[in-house]
Coordinates of C-alpha atoms in Angstrom, one line a residue:
X268 CA 117.0 -71.0 231.8
X269 CA 117.3 -68.7 234.9
X270 CA 116.2 -65.1 234.6
X271 CA 118.2 -62.2 236.1
X272 CA 116.9 -59.0 237.5
X273 CA 118.4 -57.0 234.6
X274 CA 115.8 -58.5 232.2
X275 CA 113.0 -56.5 233.6
X276 CA 112.4 -52.8 233.0
X277 CA 112.7 -50.2 235.8
X278 CA 109.2 -49.9 237.3
X279 CA 108.8 -46.7 239.4
X280 CA 106.4 -43.9 240.4
X281 CA 105.7 -41.0 238.0
X282 CA 103.2 -38.1 238.0
X283 CA 100.6 -38.0 235.2
X284 CA 99.0 -34.6 234.4
X285 CA 95.7 -34.6 232.5
X286 CA 94.6 -31.9 230.0
X287 CA 92.4 -30.2 232.7
X288 CA 95.4 -29.8 235.1
X289 CA 94.4 -32.6 237.4
X290 CA 97.1 -35.2 238.2
X291 CA 97.7 -38.6 239.8
X292 CA 100.7 -40.8 240.7
X293 CA 101.1 -44.2 239.1
X294 CA 103.8 -46.8 238.5
X295 CA 105.3 -46.9 235.0
X296 CA 108.3 -47.7 233.0
X297 CA 108.2 -44.2 231.5
X298 CA 111.2 -42.0 232.2
X299 CA 112.7 -42.3 235.7
X300 CA 111.5 -42.0 239.3
X301 CA 109.6 -38.8 239.9
X302 CA 109.3 -37.7 236.2
X303 CA 106.0 -36.0 235.0
X304 CA 104.1 -37.2 232.0
X305 CA 101.9 -34.4 230.5
X306 CA 99.0 -35.8 228.4
X307 CA 97.7 -34.1 225.3
X308 CA 94.8 -36.5 225.0
X309 CA 93.0 -38.2 227.9
X310 CA 89.5 -39.6 228.7
X311 CA 88.1 -36.0 229.2
X312 CA 89.0 -34.9 225.7
X313 CA 89.3 -38.0 223.5
X314 CA 86.2 -38.6 221.3
X315 CA 86.1 -42.3 222.2
X316 CA 85.2 -41.4 225.8
X317 CA 83.3 -38.1 225.2
X318 CA 80.7 -39.6 222.8
X319 CA 82.3 -38.4 219.5
X320 CA 82.6 -34.7 220.3
X321 CA 86.2 -33.7 220.0
X322 CA 87.7 -30.7 221.9
X323 CA 91.0 -29.4 220.5
X324 CA 93.4 -28.3 223.2
X325 CA 96.0 -25.8 222.0
X326 CA 98.9 -27.0 224.1
X327 CA 102.0 -25.0 223.4
X328 CA 100.4 -23.0 220.6
X329 CA 100.7 -25.7 218.0
X330 CA 97.2 -25.3 216.7
X331 CA 97.6 -21.5 216.5
X332 CA 100.9 -21.9 214.6
X333 CA 99.3 -24.4 212.2
X334 CA 96.3 -22.2 211.5
X335 CA 98.5 -19.1 211.0
X336 CA 100.7 -21.0 208.5
X337 CA 98.1 -22.9 206.6
X338 CA 94.7 -21.4 207.4
X339 CA 94.6 -19.3 204.2
X340 CA 95.2 -22.3 201.9
X341 CA 92.1 -23.1 199.7
X342 CA 93.2 -26.7 198.7
X343 CA 91.5 -26.5 195.3
X344 CA 88.3 -24.7 196.4
X345 CA 87.2 -22.0 194.0

């Protein structure tokens, strides 16, 4: 059975931005040519690479919103 070029995904260059702001170019099937992929977790913050110490990055205020909505809940503590 012969394969056609349409069976393969579009493989192109994108920019990857790490949590510390550094970036690099790589080839990927993500998005389209020239897109930017912003990572929330990368080797500098993930506990698997940092020896178990986890750093929470509050990207976009999600952690702050969660704490303001649910921070006062006791979950059965007396």
